[in-house]
Every structure is written in structure tokens, then in C-alpha cells.
């Protein structure tokens, strides 16, 4: 055993130093993270509050613009809002001419507006709605007072009907002078349907405005002479055909009926109605202006924040938590450093191996004491595993031989050529098992050697395929070869044939009739692909375990010994290569062997 000093990177002193540095880094990182989160949260809160305030100002100005033809009387409104927010509110035209301003301050010619106040083209990001025309902009579409009174009476009648059905609701006025009844109690049985008001008809003035709207929208759509638009009070539009009575002196519409349109046509109609409605409302609303909400002194839309009491408590709490965590981590690390010493002492007292594997001074001492014990336990485990494996695999063929011999002795089975063939088949099977076990025993003992030399892969693969072609044909399986050029690899030719042969026989065994097995080679890679039953994903990690079969019901005769793939893996590793598998259940499997392209020389697995 070497007596050289332990490397500095594995020293206990180094571990203590690294632990202290990590604790310091963790504390600094936690503090920085807390400060960042706190500042970010405070800024987000201020930005959220600022956005909410801006939205309130925007909504109030939209309401004003929708109900006034100009901005001449807006000053009291914005001055009141500016005083409450401690902000400067400015309204300007597109060419930056001031319409209204609450304070004299820096020029806003280069400033970015908070929003555009236009009741006919709303900012949906601020309103959260879907209609770009504010419903409070009614203009010529407002219901006359006498019609409004009639509609209110109908709404009250509908409300009495609801209350008679043991429901309740409330009447809400709409901006155009109409009324709607809103239920305030649940209606699981749909009793409110029978109280629905009849479709409302437009008054004379409103009907005239809707007719003008239909004519404007019709021009936008370039309708034919026998086509028109029917506009309802809620501005929904329908395309209609007009039948004209040509026998009268002055031809007049005799009959109209609605025409079904597709989605694209409906969208175009809606767009033209909205455009025409905007044109009719333009004289009745205030013109669009730019809205600026800025700081009174700097003229900038800035967000400031202060450290609140809640954030201060959060900082103190997290700092205390970091301190407590530092103390706990230090204690745990100290105990972790001492625990191996105690474990080693107890193991020496009990004369048992100590479970210490750290690459430090204590670990080196523990490994020195445990080395002989580990080697002994490993040899014992290998011996038990081998005995168990041999007993497991030899039991069936030996039992068969004994049964047939005893039957022959008791004259229950004739001693003819058939019996001799059966006994010979079982003897060959026993020899195959013993050869497989011998290879595994050599691999386990570290004596499995290979003798690499330049080997033509094409020759090896062709020999293997030719030897298995009869078996494949008998099973109704197509066995093909695909080799690019003629690769030469430094390999043990005998062992390489064993590798490819194990994979090909395994592929044939698990491929149903009508399937195919393809052996391919290119450069340093050999693949065996089949169209067989495939392997489930949960079974893939186990396929290289000895005596393992995917189908537990398979015997050696139908499912192999379960040793072929483990032996193949050992042989590939002995060559310094790798083997892996890809498989899809019900579609087939692909085994890929990759070998080095440089000689490895005689070596043991």
C-alpha cells in the first residue's frame, strides 16, 4: 500500500475550507436574491398601481369624449384627477398642440403618450373589452324620451313576471336610453325564459338613423340594387333581398327576406357597419387626443418605490433564516466529517468492513482495511451465483435425460433411434450450457482474453449469415446482409463471429414467420435489426442480465439459455467496444456494436 500524502483536493482541511466558502457564497447569493426579489416586487407593485391609475383616467376621459362633441369643458375633470394622483395630465392633438393641461411644465413634444383617447377607436388593452366603439357614444342612435319611457314600462313588466316566478332581478339603463333586466337570483329551471320581453322595435328617429347606417354600410359593401342591409338596434346586421312590385306606378319594396352568408362575408359586413357607424358618430363625440400622465417636475412617466414595512420584515426574516441555515449546515458538515471516524472505530471493534469510500485520509485508511474483506466477499458471491446459475440451467436437461433413461429401464419407452436422438440433443444442450458458463466464468475471473488482428468484417458477417440461413429459412424469415465497402477492424475473428452469431440467433428466435433480420456493417459499427416482437421499455435495462428472458414462460428450447447476450456484452467490452439496443414493442429491435478502429492488443475483459 502506498504511503504517499493525500492529495490536497481530498484533504479534510480542504473540505473544511471549501465548506466555509460555500456557506459564505450561499449567504451572499441569498441576500442578493432577496434584495432583487424585493426591489422587483416593489417596482411591480408601483407599476401595477400606476397602470390602474392610468386606466381610471383613460376611462373617465373616454366617457367624457363619448358624451361631448369637444374638449372645451374637460379642464375641471383632469384637474381633479391630477390633484388626486399628484401627476400632470395633458391632452394634445396628433401635431402636439395642447388641448388641455393641468400644469405648466417641461415640453412633451418628445414624450410617449400613455394612451390615445378616442371613443370611436378604444384601446382594448386598457378597456379589456372587444368592441372598439364605446357604447356610451350613441349620437343619432339614442332612443327618444317617449320611447325610452315605453321601454322602461316593458322592463318593469318583465321584472314583475320574474318575481311572479319567484325570481328577482334589477333594471339597468343602457347608454342609448334602453333598459335591460338582469337576474339577481339563480334560475336552474329556466323559468325566466317565459318572461323574456318581445323583440324591441326602433322608434321613428332611431329607425331613420339605422336606415342611414344601413345605406352607408351598403355603399361600403357595394351591394346590388335588389340587396340591402337590415340593421337592428344592437347594431347586428343582416343581408336581405328586396322584392320590388314593378306593376305599381312607383315601384316599391314588396317583400324582404334575410340571406344566409358565410363567415368571411359576415366579418366584412360587420366591418363595414362599424366603419359606417363610426362615420355617423364622428360629429357627436370629441376628437381623438393624446393622453400624457407625467411627473409634475421632470415631465417623465417614471415609477418610484420605497421599501415598505412588509419588505423590511421580509428582508429581516430571510436574513435570519440564512443565519440559522448556516449554523445548521456547519453542524451537519462537522458531524459528517466525524461520522466516518466513529464508523471506522466501530467496524474495527466488530471486525467488520467499514462502509467508507470518501477519497480523503480516513477513506484511504478504511479502504486499506476493507480491501481484503471486499475481495473475499466478492469471490464468495461469485461462487454462490455460479453454483445457483449452474443448478438452475442444468436441472432441466438432466431431469429429462434421467426420466427417459428410467422409462427405458422400466420398458415404458423403447430404446430405439428416437430415444438416442433425444438423449443426444439433451447432451448437446448440456455442452452448450457448459461452454456458455465457462465463458462467463472466465469473464467473472478476469481471464477472458482476446487476440486482435486485422479482420475483414465482410468475411466474418458473411460466414455467420451463411451458417444461420438454413435456420432462418426454416422459420420463414428473410436474412439479409448490407455491408458498405470492406471494413477492416482489429478484432479477434473467432470472438467477433461469436458476437455476431449470438445477435443473429437471438433475432431469428424472436422474429415471427414472414419477418426479416438484417445484418449491416459500416466503418466500425455492426448492427443487427429484426422485425420481431420487440422488447418493452421497462425490460431494456435487464436484457444483458444472465439467465434473464423477457417472456418468463419461455424455456431454454424456445427462449435460449439467457446467457447469449451477457456473453456478447463481455466479448464486446473485451474488444474495448460498446453495445446498445433500441427496441419498440411489436415492431422489432436494433442491436448496435461499436468497436475501436485501433488495435487494443491482447487484453482481458
mmCIF file of N, CA, C and O in Angstrom, residues 162-257:
data_model
loop_
_atom_site.group_PDB
_atom_site.id
_atom_site.type_symbol
_atom_site.label_atom_id
_atom_site.label_comp_id
_atom_site.label_asym_id
_atom_site.label_seq_id
_atom_site.Cartn_x
_atom_site.Cartn_y
_atom_site.Cartn_z
ATOM 1 N N UNK A 162 -90.930 38.067 -13.580
ATOM 2 C CA UNK A 162 -89.883 37.274 -12.922
ATOM 3 C C UNK A 162 -90.211 37.062 -11.449
ATOM 4 O O UNK A 162 -90.060 35.959 -10.915
ATOM 5 N N UNK A 163 -90.657 38.116 -10.795
ATOM 6 C CA UNK A 163 -90.970 37.996 -9.376
ATOM 7 C C UNK A 163 -92.178 37.084 -9.160
ATOM 8 O O UNK A 163 -92.281 36.432 -8.115
ATOM 9 N N UNK A 164 -93.072 37.050 -10.154
ATOM 10 C CA UNK A 164 -94.179 36.120 -10.050
ATOM 11 C C UNK A 164 -93.722 34.668 -10.181
ATOM 12 O O UNK A 164 -94.422 33.755 -9.742
ATOM 13 N N UNK A 165 -92.563 34.455 -10.756
ATOM 14 C CA UNK A 165 -91.985 33.106 -10.874
ATOM 15 C C UNK A 165 -90.984 32.848 -9.766
ATOM 16 O O UNK A 165 -90.142 31.957 -9.886
ATOM 17 N N UNK A 166 -91.038 33.641 -8.697
ATOM 18 C CA UNK A 166 -90.147 33.501 -7.540
ATOM 19 C C UNK A 166 -88.682 33.745 -7.907
ATOM 20 O O UNK A 166 -87.780 33.133 -7.372
ATOM 21 N N UNK A 167 -88.488 34.640 -8.855
ATOM 22 C CA UNK A 167 -87.139 35.088 -9.217
ATOM 23 C C UNK A 167 -87.048 36.583 -8.938
ATOM 24 O O UNK A 167 -88.048 37.239 -8.625
ATOM 25 N N UNK A 168 -85.856 37.109 -9.029
ATOM 26 C CA UNK A 168 -85.687 38.539 -8.809
ATOM 27 C C UNK A 168 -84.598 39.052 -9.746
ATOM 28 O O UNK A 168 -83.771 38.278 -10.248
ATOM 29 N N UNK A 169 -84.629 40.335 -9.982
ATOM 30 C CA UNK A 169 -83.646 40.945 -10.860
ATOM 31 C C UNK A 169 -83.648 42.443 -10.660
ATOM 32 O O UNK A 169 -84.288 42.979 -9.746
ATOM 33 N N UNK A 170 -82.925 43.140 -11.511
ATOM 34 C CA UNK A 170 -82.870 44.590 -11.432
ATOM 35 C C UNK A 170 -82.819 45.162 -12.843
ATOM 36 O O UNK A 170 -82.322 44.512 -13.770
ATOM 37 N N UNK A 171 -83.342 46.373 -12.964
ATOM 38 C CA UNK A 171 -83.387 47.052 -14.255
ATOM 39 C C UNK A 171 -82.168 47.957 -14.364
ATOM 40 O O UNK A 171 -81.903 48.781 -13.477
ATOM 41 N N UNK A 172 -81.413 47.769 -15.452
ATOM 42 C CA UNK A 172 -80.227 48.602 -15.674
ATOM 43 C C UNK A 172 -80.419 49.406 -16.947
ATOM 44 O O UNK A 172 -80.749 48.865 -18.002
ATOM 45 N N UNK A 173 -80.236 50.731 -16.838
ATOM 46 C CA UNK A 173 -80.361 51.571 -18.039
ATOM 47 C C UNK A 173 -79.131 51.423 -18.932
ATOM 48 O O UNK A 173 -78.013 51.218 -18.452
ATOM 49 N N UNK A 174 -79.328 51.518 -20.227
ATOM 50 C CA UNK A 174 -78.243 51.471 -21.195
ATOM 51 C C UNK A 174 -77.974 52.873 -21.718
ATOM 52 O O UNK A 174 -78.846 53.764 -21.648
ATOM 53 N N UNK A 175 -76.763 53.116 -22.248
ATOM 54 C CA UNK A 175 -76.424 54.479 -22.684
ATOM 55 C C UNK A 175 -77.345 55.036 -23.757
ATOM 56 O O UNK A 175 -77.500 56.246 -23.856
ATOM 57 N N UNK A 176 -77.975 54.174 -24.583
ATOM 58 C CA UNK A 176 -78.811 54.682 -25.671
ATOM 59 C C UNK A 176 -80.254 54.917 -25.249
ATOM 60 O O UNK A 176 -81.117 55.165 -26.095
ATOM 61 N N UNK A 177 -80.535 54.831 -23.953
ATOM 62 C CA UNK A 177 -81.879 55.083 -23.466
ATOM 63 C C UNK A 177 -82.723 53.838 -23.324
ATOM 64 O O UNK A 177 -83.887 53.910 -22.918
ATOM 65 N N UNK A 178 -82.158 52.689 -23.654
ATOM 66 C CA UNK A 178 -82.891 51.445 -23.480
ATOM 67 C C UNK A 178 -82.652 50.887 -22.071
ATOM 68 O O UNK A 178 -81.863 51.445 -21.300
ATOM 69 N N UNK A 179 -83.316 49.774 -21.770
ATOM 70 C CA UNK A 179 -83.195 49.166 -20.449
ATOM 71 C C UNK A 179 -83.060 47.656 -20.614
ATOM 72 O O UNK A 179 -83.578 47.069 -21.561
ATOM 73 N N UNK A 180 -82.348 47.043 -19.675
ATOM 74 C CA UNK A 180 -82.214 45.584 -19.664
ATOM 75 C C UNK A 180 -82.477 45.074 -18.255
ATOM 76 O O UNK A 180 -82.198 45.782 -17.276
ATOM 77 N N UNK A 181 -83.050 43.896 -18.152
ATOM 78 C CA UNK A 181 -83.352 43.276 -16.863
ATOM 79 C C UNK A 181 -82.296 42.198 -16.606
ATOM 80 O O UNK A 181 -82.113 41.287 -17.419
ATOM 81 N N UNK A 182 -81.613 42.300 -15.469
ATOM 82 C CA UNK A 182 -80.552 41.360 -15.114
ATOM 83 C C UNK A 182 -81.009 40.543 -13.916
ATOM 84 O O UNK A 182 -81.443 41.106 -12.895
ATOM 85 N N UNK A 183 -80.950 39.213 -14.046
ATOM 86 C CA UNK A 183 -81.322 38.338 -12.940
ATOM 87 C C UNK A 183 -80.337 38.473 -11.785
ATOM 88 O O UNK A 183 -79.131 38.537 -11.992
ATOM 89 N N UNK A 184 -80.863 38.521 -10.571
ATOM 90 C CA UNK A 184 -80.014 38.543 -9.375
ATOM 91 C C UNK A 184 -80.163 37.276 -8.548
ATOM 92 O O UNK A 184 -79.546 37.157 -7.492
ATOM 93 N N UNK A 185 -81.000 36.346 -9.017
ATOM 94 C CA UNK A 185 -81.169 35.060 -8.325
ATOM 95 C C UNK A 185 -80.945 33.950 -9.338
ATOM 96 O O UNK A 185 -81.184 34.128 -10.532
ATOM 97 N N UNK A 186 -80.491 32.773 -8.877
ATOM 98 C CA UNK A 186 -80.268 31.658 -9.807
ATOM 99 C C UNK A 186 -81.577 31.148 -10.408
ATOM 100 O O UNK A 186 -82.632 31.208 -9.774
ATOM 101 N N UNK A 187 -81.480 30.656 -11.637
ATOM 102 C CA UNK A 187 -82.659 30.161 -12.342
ATOM 103 C C UNK A 187 -82.340 28.781 -12.932
ATOM 104 O O UNK A 187 -82.144 28.637 -14.156
ATOM 105 N N UNK A 188 -82.243 27.739 -12.077
ATOM 106 C CA UNK A 188 -81.839 26.415 -12.587
ATOM 107 C C UNK A 188 -82.867 25.785 -13.520
ATOM 108 O O UNK A 188 -82.515 24.957 -14.349
ATOM 109 N N UNK A 189 -84.137 26.161 -13.398
ATOM 110 C CA UNK A 189 -85.175 25.533 -14.226
ATOM 111 C C UNK A 189 -85.504 26.325 -15.480
ATOM 112 O O UNK A 189 -86.363 25.940 -16.261
ATOM 113 N N UNK A 190 -84.875 27.454 -15.712
ATOM 114 C CA UNK A 190 -85.126 28.242 -16.900
ATOM 115 C C UNK A 190 -86.473 28.925 -16.907
ATOM 116 O O UNK A 190 -87.059 29.142 -17.968
ATOM 117 N N UNK A 191 -86.959 29.273 -15.707
ATOM 118 C CA UNK A 191 -88.284 29.902 -15.628
ATOM 119 C C UNK A 191 -88.290 31.295 -16.230
ATOM 120 O O UNK A 191 -89.347 31.820 -16.606
ATOM 121 N N UNK A 192 -87.107 31.925 -16.335
ATOM 122 C CA UNK A 192 -87.069 33.306 -16.828
ATOM 123 C C UNK A 192 -87.330 33.382 -18.324
ATOM 124 O O UNK A 192 -87.623 34.463 -18.841
ATOM 125 N N UNK A 193 -87.264 32.249 -19.031
ATOM 126 C CA UNK A 193 -87.446 32.295 -20.485
ATOM 127 C C UNK A 193 -88.839 32.780 -20.865
ATOM 128 O O UNK A 193 -89.012 33.500 -21.858
ATOM 129 N N UNK A 194 -89.841 32.392 -20.078
ATOM 130 C CA UNK A 194 -91.206 32.799 -20.441
ATOM 131 C C UNK A 194 -91.487 34.256 -20.128
ATOM 132 O O UNK A 194 -92.529 34.789 -20.541
ATOM 133 N N UNK A 195 -90.560 34.894 -19.404
ATOM 134 C CA UNK A 195 -90.732 36.322 -19.101
ATOM 135 C C UNK A 195 -89.920 37.198 -20.042
ATOM 136 O O UNK A 195 -89.858 38.419 -19.845
ATOM 137 N N UNK A 196 -89.245 36.590 -21.055
ATOM 138 C CA UNK A 196 -88.438 37.374 -21.970
ATOM 139 C C UNK A 196 -89.310 38.390 -22.687
ATOM 140 O O UNK A 196 -90.419 38.072 -23.132
ATOM 141 N N UNK A 197 -88.797 39.598 -22.798
ATOM 142 C CA UNK A 197 -89.548 40.652 -23.490
ATOM 143 C C UNK A 197 -89.549 40.395 -24.991
ATOM 144 O O UNK A 197 -88.648 39.769 -25.535
ATOM 145 N N UNK A 198 -90.584 40.854 -25.673
ATOM 146 C CA UNK A 198 -90.646 40.721 -27.111
ATOM 147 C C UNK A 198 -89.558 41.574 -27.755
ATOM 148 O O UNK A 198 -89.103 42.554 -27.176
ATOM 149 N N UNK A 199 -89.114 41.184 -28.941
ATOM 150 C CA UNK A 199 -88.057 41.968 -29.606
ATOM 151 C C UNK A 199 -88.469 43.422 -29.734
ATOM 152 O O UNK A 199 -89.583 43.748 -30.136
ATOM 153 N N UNK A 200 -87.550 44.299 -29.369
ATOM 154 C CA UNK A 200 -87.859 45.728 -29.349
ATOM 155 C C UNK A 200 -87.774 46.289 -30.761
ATOM 156 O O UNK A 200 -86.885 45.926 -31.536
ATOM 157 N N UNK A 201 -88.685 47.145 -31.062
ATOM 158 C CA UNK A 201 -88.655 47.820 -32.357
ATOM 159 C C UNK A 201 -88.125 49.218 -32.162
ATOM 160 O O UNK A 201 -88.315 49.841 -31.111
ATOM 161 N N UNK A 202 -87.440 49.721 -33.175
ATOM 162 C CA UNK A 202 -86.856 51.045 -33.075
ATOM 163 C C UNK A 202 -87.921 52.115 -33.271
ATOM 164 O O UNK A 202 -88.889 51.934 -34.020
ATOM 165 N N UNK A 203 -87.710 53.249 -32.598
ATOM 166 C CA UNK A 203 -88.601 54.376 -32.793
ATOM 167 C C UNK A 203 -88.360 55.014 -34.145
ATOM 168 O O UNK A 203 -87.446 54.634 -34.890
ATOM 169 N N UNK A 204 -89.188 56.008 -34.459
ATOM 170 C CA UNK A 204 -89.103 56.615 -35.786
ATOM 171 C C UNK A 204 -87.743 57.260 -36.015
ATOM 172 O O UNK A 204 -87.119 57.055 -37.054
ATOM 173 N N UNK A 205 -87.257 58.040 -35.012
ATOM 174 C CA UNK A 205 -85.971 58.723 -35.177
ATOM 175 C C UNK A 205 -84.833 57.696 -35.229
ATOM 176 O O UNK A 205 -83.910 57.798 -36.057
ATOM 177 N N UNK A 206 -84.920 56.733 -34.319
ATOM 178 C CA UNK A 206 -83.854 55.713 -34.298
ATOM 179 C C UNK A 206 -83.897 54.879 -35.565
ATOM 180 O O UNK A 206 -82.860 54.502 -36.118
ATOM 181 N N UNK A 207 -85.103 54.590 -36.065
ATOM 182 C CA UNK A 207 -85.230 53.793 -37.278
ATOM 183 C C UNK A 207 -84.631 54.526 -38.465
ATOM 184 O O UNK A 207 -83.993 53.922 -39.336
ATOM 185 N N UNK A 208 -84.794 55.843 -38.479
ATOM 186 C CA UNK A 208 -84.204 56.638 -39.556
ATOM 187 C C UNK A 208 -82.686 56.555 -39.501
ATOM 188 O O UNK A 208 -82.009 56.403 -40.532
ATOM 189 N N UNK A 209 -82.110 56.640 -38.274
ATOM 190 C CA UNK A 209 -80.654 56.561 -38.126
ATOM 191 C C UNK A 209 -80.143 55.187 -38.531
ATOM 192 O O UNK A 209 -79.113 55.061 -39.202
ATOM 193 N N UNK A 210 -80.879 54.144 -38.156
ATOM 194 C CA UNK A 210 -80.455 52.795 -38.522
ATOM 195 C C UNK A 210 -80.548 52.586 -40.028
ATOM 196 O O UNK A 210 -79.728 51.878 -40.621
ATOM 197 N N UNK A 211 -81.582 53.229 -40.660
ATOM 198 C CA UNK A 211 -81.705 53.113 -42.104
ATOM 199 C C UNK A 211 -80.540 53.811 -42.802
ATOM 200 O O UNK A 211 -79.977 53.287 -43.766
ATOM 201 N N UNK A 212 -80.155 54.970 -42.272
ATOM 202 C CA UNK A 212 -78.995 55.669 -42.836
ATOM 203 C C UNK A 212 -77.724 54.846 -42.646
ATOM 204 O O UNK A 212 -76.867 54.791 -43.539
ATOM 205 N N UNK A 213 -77.589 54.221 -41.483
ATOM 206 C CA UNK A 213 -76.433 53.370 -41.233
ATOM 207 C C UNK A 213 -76.395 52.208 -42.225
ATOM 208 O O UNK A 213 -75.329 51.850 -42.746
ATOM 209 N N UNK A 214 -77.572 51.620 -42.497
ATOM 210 C CA UNK A 214 -77.621 50.522 -43.459
ATOM 211 C C UNK A 214 -77.235 50.973 -44.858
ATOM 212 O O UNK A 214 -76.572 50.241 -45.599
ATOM 213 N N UNK A 215 -77.660 52.183 -45.249
ATOM 214 C CA UNK A 215 -77.317 52.687 -46.570
ATOM 215 C C UNK A 215 -75.816 52.936 -46.692
ATOM 216 O O UNK A 215 -75.193 52.599 -47.704
ATOM 217 N N UNK A 216 -75.208 53.535 -45.637
ATOM 218 C CA UNK A 216 -73.758 53.757 -45.662
ATOM 219 C C UNK A 216 -72.999 52.441 -45.736
ATOM 220 O O UNK A 216 -72.047 52.289 -46.510
ATOM 221 N N UNK A 217 -73.421 51.481 -44.922
ATOM 222 C CA UNK A 217 -72.746 50.176 -44.932
ATOM 223 C C UNK A 217 -72.955 49.478 -46.268
ATOM 224 O O UNK A 217 -72.058 48.780 -46.752
ATOM 225 N N UNK A 218 -74.136 49.673 -46.891
ATOM 226 C CA UNK A 218 -74.385 49.073 -48.193
ATOM 227 C C UNK A 218 -73.458 49.627 -49.252
ATOM 228 O O UNK A 218 -72.982 48.905 -50.130
ATOM 229 N N UNK A 219 -73.174 50.950 -49.196
ATOM 230 C CA UNK A 219 -72.222 51.543 -50.134
ATOM 231 C C UNK A 219 -70.828 50.955 -49.915
ATOM 232 O O UNK A 219 -70.084 50.732 -50.872
ATOM 233 N N UNK A 220 -70.479 50.748 -48.648
ATOM 234 C CA UNK A 220 -69.167 50.148 -48.331
ATOM 235 C C UNK A 220 -69.062 48.747 -48.929
ATOM 236 O O UNK A 220 -68.016 48.357 -49.443
ATOM 237 N N UNK A 221 -70.203 48.006 -48.898
ATOM 238 C CA UNK A 221 -70.200 46.630 -49.397
ATOM 239 C C UNK A 221 -70.449 46.554 -50.889
ATOM 240 O O UNK A 221 -70.303 45.475 -51.486
ATOM 241 N N UNK A 222 -70.838 47.693 -51.516
ATOM 242 C CA UNK A 222 -71.139 47.742 -52.947
ATOM 243 C C UNK A 222 -72.218 46.703 -53.283
ATOM 244 O O UNK A 222 -72.046 45.832 -54.139
ATOM 245 N N UNK A 223 -73.377 46.848 -52.606
ATOM 246 C CA UNK A 223 -74.468 45.893 -52.786
ATOM 247 C C UNK A 223 -75.203 46.137 -54.109
ATOM 248 O O UNK A 223 -75.196 47.255 -54.663
ATOM 249 N N UNK A 224 -75.853 45.092 -54.583
ATOM 250 C CA UNK A 224 -76.662 45.208 -55.805
ATOM 251 C C UNK A 224 -77.971 45.938 -55.503
ATOM 252 O O UNK A 224 -78.321 46.189 -54.336
ATOM 253 N N UNK A 225 -78.719 46.258 -56.577
ATOM 254 C CA UNK A 225 -79.955 47.022 -56.404
ATOM 255 C C UNK A 225 -80.998 46.244 -55.604
ATOM 256 O O UNK A 225 -81.824 46.844 -54.905
ATOM 257 N N UNK A 226 -81.011 44.935 -55.723
ATOM 258 C CA UNK A 226 -82.019 44.145 -55.019
ATOM 259 C C UNK A 226 -81.506 43.615 -53.677
ATOM 260 O O UNK A 226 -82.068 42.684 -53.115
ATOM 261 N N UNK A 227 -80.423 44.204 -53.184
ATOM 262 C CA UNK A 227 -79.862 43.794 -51.899
ATOM 263 C C UNK A 227 -79.818 44.985 -50.945
ATOM 264 O O UNK A 227 -79.776 46.151 -51.376
ATOM 265 N N UNK A 228 -79.861 44.700 -49.683
ATOM 266 C CA UNK A 228 -79.785 45.730 -48.668
ATOM 267 C C UNK A 228 -79.328 45.160 -47.345
ATOM 268 O O UNK A 228 -79.080 43.961 -47.212
ATOM 269 N N UNK A 229 -79.207 46.047 -46.356
ATOM 270 C CA UNK A 229 -78.805 45.625 -45.015
ATOM 271 C C UNK A 229 -79.894 45.976 -44.032
ATOM 272 O O UNK A 229 -80.444 47.086 -44.059
ATOM 273 N N UNK A 230 -80.221 45.043 -43.178
ATOM 274 C CA UNK A 230 -81.163 45.287 -42.086
ATOM 275 C C UNK A 230 -80.341 45.444 -40.801
ATOM 276 O O UNK A 230 -79.656 44.517 -40.374
ATOM 277 N N UNK A 231 -80.386 46.634 -40.211
ATOM 278 C CA UNK A 231 -79.609 46.937 -39.011
ATOM 279 C C UNK A 231 -80.564 46.953 -37.819
ATOM 280 O O UNK A 231 -81.567 47.687 -37.819
ATOM 281 N N UNK A 232 -80.277 46.160 -36.799
ATOM 282 C CA UNK A 232 -81.091 46.114 -35.592
ATOM 283 C C UNK A 232 -80.559 47.115 -34.574
ATOM 284 O O UNK A 232 -79.439 47.614 -34.697
ATOM 285 N N UNK A 233 -81.359 47.432 -33.546
ATOM 286 C CA UNK A 233 -80.911 48.421 -32.550
ATOM 287 C C UNK A 233 -79.607 48.044 -31.861
ATOM 288 O O UNK A 233 -78.895 48.937 -31.367
ATOM 289 N N UNK A 234 -79.258 46.753 -31.805
ATOM 290 C CA UNK A 234 -77.981 46.379 -31.179
ATOM 291 C C UNK A 234 -76.850 46.367 -32.197
ATOM 292 O O UNK A 234 -75.757 45.851 -31.920
ATOM 293 N N UNK A 235 -77.106 46.931 -33.414
ATOM 294 C CA UNK A 235 -76.130 47.087 -34.495
ATOM 295 C C UNK A 235 -75.720 45.754 -35.121
ATOM 296 O O UNK A 235 -74.721 45.702 -35.824
ATOM 297 N N UNK A 236 -76.461 44.702 -34.874
ATOM 298 C CA UNK A 236 -76.256 43.484 -35.636
ATOM 299 C C UNK A 236 -76.889 43.686 -37.012
ATOM 300 O O UNK A 236 -77.936 44.320 -37.135
ATOM 301 N N UNK A 237 -76.251 43.164 -38.059
ATOM 302 C CA UNK A 237 -76.682 43.438 -39.432
ATOM 303 C C UNK A 237 -76.954 42.137 -40.166
ATOM 304 O O UNK A 237 -76.276 41.127 -39.939
ATOM 305 N N UNK A 238 -77.955 42.184 -41.067
ATOM 306 C CA UNK A 238 -78.316 41.032 -41.866
ATOM 307 C C UNK A 238 -78.458 41.464 -43.324
ATOM 308 O O UNK A 238 -79.041 42.519 -43.619
ATOM 309 N N UNK A 239 -77.927 40.653 -44.215
ATOM 310 C CA UNK A 239 -78.079 40.910 -45.640
ATOM 311 C C UNK A 239 -79.469 40.448 -46.076
ATOM 312 O O UNK A 239 -79.900 39.344 -45.737
ATOM 313 N N UNK A 240 -80.183 41.326 -46.816
ATOM 314 C CA UNK A 240 -81.541 40.991 -47.226
ATOM 315 C C UNK A 240 -81.678 41.169 -48.732
ATOM 316 O O UNK A 240 -80.949 41.954 -49.364
ATOM 317 N N UNK A 241 -82.604 40.406 -49.312
ATOM 318 C CA UNK A 241 -83.005 40.570 -50.715
ATOM 319 C C UNK A 241 -84.338 41.309 -50.738
ATOM 320 O O UNK A 241 -85.240 41.035 -49.945
ATOM 321 N N UNK A 242 -84.484 42.221 -51.676
ATOM 322 C CA UNK A 242 -85.677 43.070 -51.742
ATOM 323 C C UNK A 242 -86.439 42.729 -53.014
ATOM 324 O O UNK A 242 -85.898 42.816 -54.127
ATOM 325 N N UNK A 243 -87.682 42.297 -52.841
ATOM 326 C CA UNK A 243 -88.554 42.026 -53.992
ATOM 327 C C UNK A 243 -89.352 43.289 -54.294
ATOM 328 O O UNK A 243 -90.025 43.824 -53.412
ATOM 329 N N UNK A 244 -89.275 43.769 -55.522
ATOM 330 C CA UNK A 244 -89.903 45.047 -55.890
ATOM 331 C C UNK A 244 -91.166 44.772 -56.719
ATOM 332 O O UNK A 244 -91.165 43.938 -57.635
ATOM 333 N N UNK A 245 -92.255 45.495 -56.381
ATOM 334 C CA UNK A 245 -93.509 45.384 -57.129
ATOM 335 C C UNK A 245 -93.425 46.316 -58.328
ATOM 336 O O UNK A 245 -93.600 47.538 -58.221
ATOM 337 N N UNK A 246 -93.092 45.761 -59.497
ATOM 338 C CA UNK A 246 -92.894 46.599 -60.686
ATOM 339 C C UNK A 246 -94.207 47.011 -61.338
ATOM 340 O O UNK A 246 -94.218 47.824 -62.271
ATOM 341 N N UNK A 247 -95.337 46.464 -60.903
ATOM 342 C CA UNK A 247 -96.624 46.829 -61.507
ATOM 343 C C UNK A 247 -97.133 48.165 -61.008
ATOM 344 O O UNK A 247 -97.995 48.775 -61.597
ATOM 345 N N UNK A 248 -96.631 48.598 -59.859
ATOM 346 C CA UNK A 248 -97.102 49.878 -59.325
ATOM 347 C C UNK A 248 -96.486 51.010 -60.123
ATOM 348 O O UNK A 248 -95.495 50.850 -60.837
ATOM 349 N N UNK A 249 -97.125 52.151 -59.992
ATOM 350 C CA UNK A 249 -96.637 53.324 -60.725
ATOM 351 C C UNK A 249 -95.241 53.689 -60.256
ATOM 352 O O UNK A 249 -94.351 53.987 -61.034
ATOM 353 N N UNK A 250 -95.049 53.649 -58.920
ATOM 354 C CA UNK A 250 -93.720 53.930 -58.351
ATOM 355 C C UNK A 250 -93.273 52.632 -57.676
ATOM 356 O O UNK A 250 -93.742 52.330 -56.569
ATOM 357 N N UNK A 251 -92.443 51.877 -58.373
ATOM 358 C CA UNK A 251 -92.024 50.576 -57.797
ATOM 359 C C UNK A 251 -91.516 50.736 -56.374
ATOM 360 O O UNK A 251 -90.751 51.646 -56.081
ATOM 361 N N UNK A 252 -92.022 49.891 -55.515
ATOM 362 C CA UNK A 252 -91.648 49.960 -54.092
ATOM 363 C C UNK A 252 -91.384 48.548 -53.597
ATOM 364 O O UNK A 252 -91.903 47.572 -54.154
ATOM 365 N N UNK A 253 -90.601 48.424 -52.524
ATOM 366 C CA UNK A 253 -90.319 47.088 -51.966
ATOM 367 C C UNK A 253 -91.618 46.388 -51.571
ATOM 368 O O UNK A 253 -92.460 46.962 -50.896
ATOM 369 N N UNK A 254 -91.793 45.164 -52.022
ATOM 370 C CA UNK A 254 -92.979 44.412 -51.684
ATOM 371 C C UNK A 254 -92.692 43.368 -50.607
ATOM 372 O O UNK A 254 -93.537 43.079 -49.781
ATOM 373 N N UNK A 255 -91.476 42.789 -50.629
ATOM 374 C CA UNK A 255 -91.159 41.717 -49.674
ATOM 375 C C UNK A 255 -89.642 41.681 -49.492
ATOM 376 O O UNK A 255 -88.886 41.910 -50.439
ATOM 377 N N UNK A 256 -89.206 41.462 -48.282
ATOM 378 C CA UNK A 256 -87.763 41.312 -47.997
ATOM 379 C C UNK A 256 -87.572 40.031 -47.197
ATOM 380 O O UNK A 256 -88.441 39.628 -46.422
ATOM 381 N N UNK A 257 -86.430 39.419 -47.415
ATOM 382 C CA UNK A 257 -86.098 38.243 -46.607
ATOM 383 C C UNK A 257 -84.581 38.177 -46.458
ATOM 384 O O UNK A 257 -83.824 38.628 -47.322
#
